[in-house]
Amino acid sequence: MSSNVGIVVVSHSPKIAEGLKDLIGQVMSDIPLETAGGTEDGEIGTSIDKIMNAMEKADQGKGVLLFYDIGSAKMNAEMAIEMNETEQAILFDGPLVEGAYVAAVESGMGKGLQEVHDAVKKSV
């Protein structure tokens, strides 16, 4: 079991999601960070199933904080949270890159889900 809050990056572009994961991995390699970029067939868009799978992988006991890029990514992330029926997930409304980066650092300090969310909100 990880002692860190998980992070999920939801983007219309698989390249953006993976690029952000690479960026964060340069600083915080032990954070449970998963991506849900693009559609099931790798096209531009979002997938509720991909988001739900990323949430399940990233949540290793302390919940997950989700970050999204634009439009339907927010709606699909909200639906994925609802369908997972978890209270251990928070969707962050704010900058994708800066928010996910700060969340990874805060998670790496062993903070809880609400603490990580509040720290990100304060910093961006």
PDB file of C-alpha atoms in Angstrom:
ATOM      1  CA  MET A   1       0.000   0.000   0.000  1.00  0.00           C
ATOM      2  CA  SER A   2       1.318   3.397  -0.959  1.00  0.00           C
ATOM      3  CA  SER A   3       1.302   6.142   1.602  1.00  0.00           C
ATOM      4  CA  ASN A   4       0.772   8.719  -1.144  1.00  0.00           C
ATOM      5  CA  VAL A   5      -2.315  10.237  -2.708  1.00  0.00           C
ATOM      6  CA  GLY A   6      -2.740   9.128  -6.309  1.00  0.00           C
ATOM      7  CA  ILE A   7      -2.892  11.522  -9.232  1.00  0.00           C
ATOM      8  CA  VAL A   8      -4.837  11.070 -12.460  1.00  0.00           C
ATOM      9  CA  VAL A   9      -4.165  13.245 -15.504  1.00  0.00           C
ATOM     10  CA  VAL A  10      -7.133  13.444 -17.896  1.00  0.00           C
ATOM     11  CA  SER A  11      -6.396  14.996 -21.270  1.00  0.00           C
ATOM     12  CA  HIS A  12      -7.884  14.933 -24.719  1.00  0.00           C
ATOM     13  CA  SER A  13      -4.388  14.185 -25.978  1.00  0.00           C
ATOM     14  CA  PRO A  14      -2.476  11.030 -25.044  1.00  0.00           C
ATOM     15  CA  LYS A  15       0.744  12.931 -25.745  1.00  0.00           C
ATOM     16  CA  ILE A  16      -0.115  15.713 -23.300  1.00  0.00           C
ATOM     17  CA  ALA A  17      -1.033  13.226 -20.570  1.00  0.00           C
ATOM     18  CA  GLU A  18       2.118  11.149 -21.041  1.00  0.00           C
ATOM     19  CA  GLY A  19       4.295  14.260 -21.349  1.00  0.00           C
ATOM     20  CA  LEU A  20       3.026  15.564 -18.028  1.00  0.00           C
ATOM     21  CA  LYS A  21       3.640  12.162 -16.450  1.00  0.00           C
ATOM     22  CA  ASP A  22       7.228  12.274 -17.782  1.00  0.00           C
ATOM     23  CA  LEU A  23       7.734  15.801 -16.428  1.00  0.00           C
ATOM     24  CA  ILE A  24       6.476  14.914 -12.961  1.00  0.00           C
ATOM     25  CA  GLY A  25       8.432  11.653 -13.003  1.00  0.00           C
ATOM     26  CA  GLN A  26      11.662  13.636 -13.263  1.00  0.00           C
ATOM     27  CA  VAL A  27      11.031  15.010  -9.777  1.00  0.00           C
ATOM     28  CA  MET A  28       8.672  12.572  -8.048  1.00  0.00           C
ATOM     29  CA  SER A  29       9.095   9.034  -9.311  1.00  0.00           C
ATOM     30  CA  ASP A  30       7.375   7.192  -6.455  1.00  0.00           C
ATOM     31  CA  ILE A  31       3.961   8.868  -6.709  1.00  0.00           C
ATOM     32  CA  PRO A  32       1.058   6.762  -8.009  1.00  0.00           C
ATOM     33  CA  LEU A  33       0.360   8.794 -11.160  1.00  0.00           C
ATOM     34  CA  GLU A  34      -1.786   7.457 -13.985  1.00  0.00           C
ATOM     35  CA  THR A  35      -2.947   8.986 -17.246  1.00  0.00           C
ATOM     36  CA  ALA A  36      -6.211   8.861 -19.147  1.00  0.00           C
ATOM     37  CA  GLY A  37      -5.289  10.582 -22.384  1.00  0.00           C
ATOM     38  CA  GLY A  38      -7.311  10.297 -25.544  1.00  0.00           C
ATOM     39  CA  THR A  39     -10.003   7.873 -26.547  1.00  0.00           C
ATOM     40  CA  GLU A  40      -9.930   4.074 -26.431  1.00  0.00           C
ATOM     41  CA  ASP A  41      -8.516   4.007 -29.964  1.00  0.00           C
ATOM     42  CA  GLY A  42      -5.848   6.648 -29.288  1.00  0.00           C
ATOM     43  CA  GLU A  43      -7.669   9.537 -30.927  1.00  0.00           C
ATOM     44  CA  ILE A  44      -8.212  13.034 -29.501  1.00  0.00           C
ATOM     45  CA  GLY A  45     -10.957  12.955 -26.874  1.00  0.00           C
ATOM     46  CA  THR A  46     -11.615  11.406 -23.486  1.00  0.00           C
ATOM     47  CA  SER A  47     -12.885   8.059 -22.240  1.00  0.00           C
ATOM     48  CA  ILE A  48     -14.804   7.404 -19.038  1.00  0.00           C
ATOM     49  CA  ASP A  49     -13.469   3.843 -18.980  1.00  0.00           C
ATOM     50  CA  LYS A  50      -9.864   5.037 -19.277  1.00  0.00           C
ATOM     51  CA  ILE A  51     -10.441   7.530 -16.461  1.00  0.00           C
ATOM     52  CA  MET A  52     -12.002   4.879 -14.215  1.00  0.00           C
ATOM     53  CA  ASN A  53      -9.125   2.467 -14.890  1.00  0.00           C
ATOM     54  CA  ALA A  54      -6.569   5.189 -14.141  1.00  0.00           C
ATOM     55  CA  MET A  55      -8.373   6.023 -10.900  1.00  0.00           C
ATOM     56  CA  GLU A  56      -8.328   2.399  -9.780  1.00  0.00           C
ATOM     57  CA  LYS A  57      -4.607   2.054 -10.535  1.00  0.00           C
ATOM     58  CA  ALA A  58      -3.653   5.359  -8.890  1.00  0.00           C
ATOM     59  CA  ASP A  59      -5.695   4.863  -5.721  1.00  0.00           C
ATOM     60  CA  GLN A  60      -3.464   2.857  -3.462  1.00  0.00           C
ATOM     61  CA  GLY A  61      -5.259   3.647  -0.237  1.00  0.00           C
ATOM     62  CA  LYS A  62      -5.293   7.425   0.192  1.00  0.00           C
ATOM     63  CA  GLY A  63      -7.561   8.395  -2.699  1.00  0.00           C
ATOM     64  CA  VAL A  64      -6.934  10.257  -5.937  1.00  0.00           C
ATOM     65  CA  LEU A  65      -6.832  13.803  -7.158  1.00  0.00           C
ATOM     66  CA  LEU A  66      -7.863  14.218 -10.799  1.00  0.00           C
ATOM     67  CA  PHE A  67      -6.672  16.964 -13.140  1.00  0.00           C
ATOM     68  CA  TYR A  68      -8.177  17.654 -16.565  1.00  0.00           C
ATOM     69  CA  ASP A  69      -7.495  19.838 -19.568  1.00  0.00           C
ATOM     70  CA  ILE A  70     -10.659  21.116 -21.279  1.00  0.00           C
ATOM     71  CA  GLY A  71     -14.370  20.712 -21.905  1.00  0.00           C
ATOM     72  CA  SER A  72     -15.657  17.167 -21.867  1.00  0.00           C
ATOM     73  CA  ALA A  73     -12.639  15.956 -19.880  1.00  0.00           C
ATOM     74  CA  LYS A  74     -14.205  17.565 -16.808  1.00  0.00           C
ATOM     75  CA  MET A  75     -17.615  16.061 -17.506  1.00  0.00           C
ATOM     76  CA  ASN A  76     -16.173  12.587 -18.113  1.00  0.00           C
ATOM     77  CA  ALA A  77     -13.994  12.805 -14.994  1.00  0.00           C
ATOM     78  CA  GLU A  78     -17.048  13.766 -12.926  1.00  0.00           C
ATOM     79  CA  MET A  79     -18.964  10.821 -14.370  1.00  0.00           C
ATOM     80  CA  ALA A  80     -16.062   8.448 -13.687  1.00  0.00           C
ATOM     81  CA  ILE A  81     -15.915   9.575 -10.058  1.00  0.00           C
ATOM     82  CA  GLU A  82     -19.657   9.062  -9.713  1.00  0.00           C
ATOM     83  CA  MET A  83     -19.559   5.646 -11.387  1.00  0.00           C
ATOM     84  CA  ASN A  84     -16.657   4.510  -9.169  1.00  0.00           C
ATOM     85  CA  GLU A  85     -18.807   5.389  -6.162  1.00  0.00           C
ATOM     86  CA  THR A  86     -15.837   6.578  -4.179  1.00  0.00           C
ATOM     87  CA  GLU A  87     -15.569   9.398  -1.708  1.00  0.00           C
ATOM     88  CA  GLN A  88     -11.801   9.218  -2.043  1.00  0.00           C
ATOM     89  CA  ALA A  89     -11.593  11.220  -5.280  1.00  0.00           C
ATOM     90  CA  ILE A  90     -11.485  14.959  -5.873  1.00  0.00           C
ATOM     91  CA  LEU A  91     -11.596  16.678  -9.265  1.00  0.00           C
ATOM     92  CA  PHE A  92      -9.385  19.758  -9.268  1.00  0.00           C
ATOM     93  CA  ASP A  93     -10.570  22.823 -11.166  1.00  0.00           C
ATOM     94  CA  GLY A  94      -7.394  24.631 -12.113  1.00  0.00           C
ATOM     95  CA  PRO A  95      -4.239  24.532 -14.187  1.00  0.00           C
ATOM     96  CA  LEU A  96      -3.394  21.035 -15.381  1.00  0.00           C
ATOM     97  CA  VAL A  97       0.396  21.178 -15.493  1.00  0.00           C
ATOM     98  CA  GLU A  98       1.040  23.335 -12.442  1.00  0.00           C
ATOM     99  CA  GLY A  99      -1.689  21.662 -10.414  1.00  0.00           C
ATOM    100  CA  ALA A 100      -0.587  18.096 -11.083  1.00  0.00           C
ATOM    101  CA  TYR A 101       3.050  19.013 -10.462  1.00  0.00           C
ATOM    102  CA  VAL A 102       2.319  20.616  -7.087  1.00  0.00           C
ATOM    103  CA  ALA A 103       0.022  17.712  -6.172  1.00  0.00           C
ATOM    104  CA  ALA A 104       2.826  15.237  -6.833  1.00  0.00           C
ATOM    105  CA  VAL A 105       5.196  17.146  -4.571  1.00  0.00           C
ATOM    106  CA  GLU A 106       2.582  17.455  -1.815  1.00  0.00           C
ATOM    107  CA  SER A 107       1.601  13.796  -2.156  1.00  0.00           C
ATOM    108  CA  GLY A 108       5.254  12.840  -1.868  1.00  0.00           C
ATOM    109  CA  MET A 109       5.273  14.484   1.553  1.00  0.00           C
ATOM    110  CA  GLY A 110       2.704  11.933   2.711  1.00  0.00           C
ATOM    111  CA  LYS A 111      -0.189  14.374   3.006  1.00  0.00           C
ATOM    112  CA  GLY A 112      -3.796  13.210   2.865  1.00  0.00           C
ATOM    113  CA  LEU A 113      -6.180  13.770  -0.046  1.00  0.00           C
ATOM    114  CA  GLN A 114      -7.821  16.942   1.279  1.00  0.00           C
ATOM    115  CA  GLU A 115      -4.450  18.339   2.383  1.00  0.00           C
ATOM    116  CA  VAL A 116      -2.995  17.798  -1.086  1.00  0.00           C
ATOM    117  CA  HIS A 117      -6.044  19.391  -2.703  1.00  0.00           C
ATOM    118  CA  ASP A 118      -5.898  22.414  -0.404  1.00  0.00           C
ATOM    119  CA  ALA A 119      -2.161  22.888  -0.980  1.00  0.00           C
ATOM    120  CA  VAL A 120      -2.643  22.791  -4.751  1.00  0.00           C
ATOM    121  CA  LYS A 121      -5.550  25.228  -4.572  1.00  0.00           C
ATOM    122  CA  LYS A 122      -3.475  27.619  -2.482  1.00  0.00           C
ATOM    123  CA  SER A 123      -0.474  27.461  -4.821  1.00  0.00           C
ATOM    124  CA  VAL A 124      -2.090  27.973  -8.215  1.00  0.00           C
TER     125      VAL A 124
END
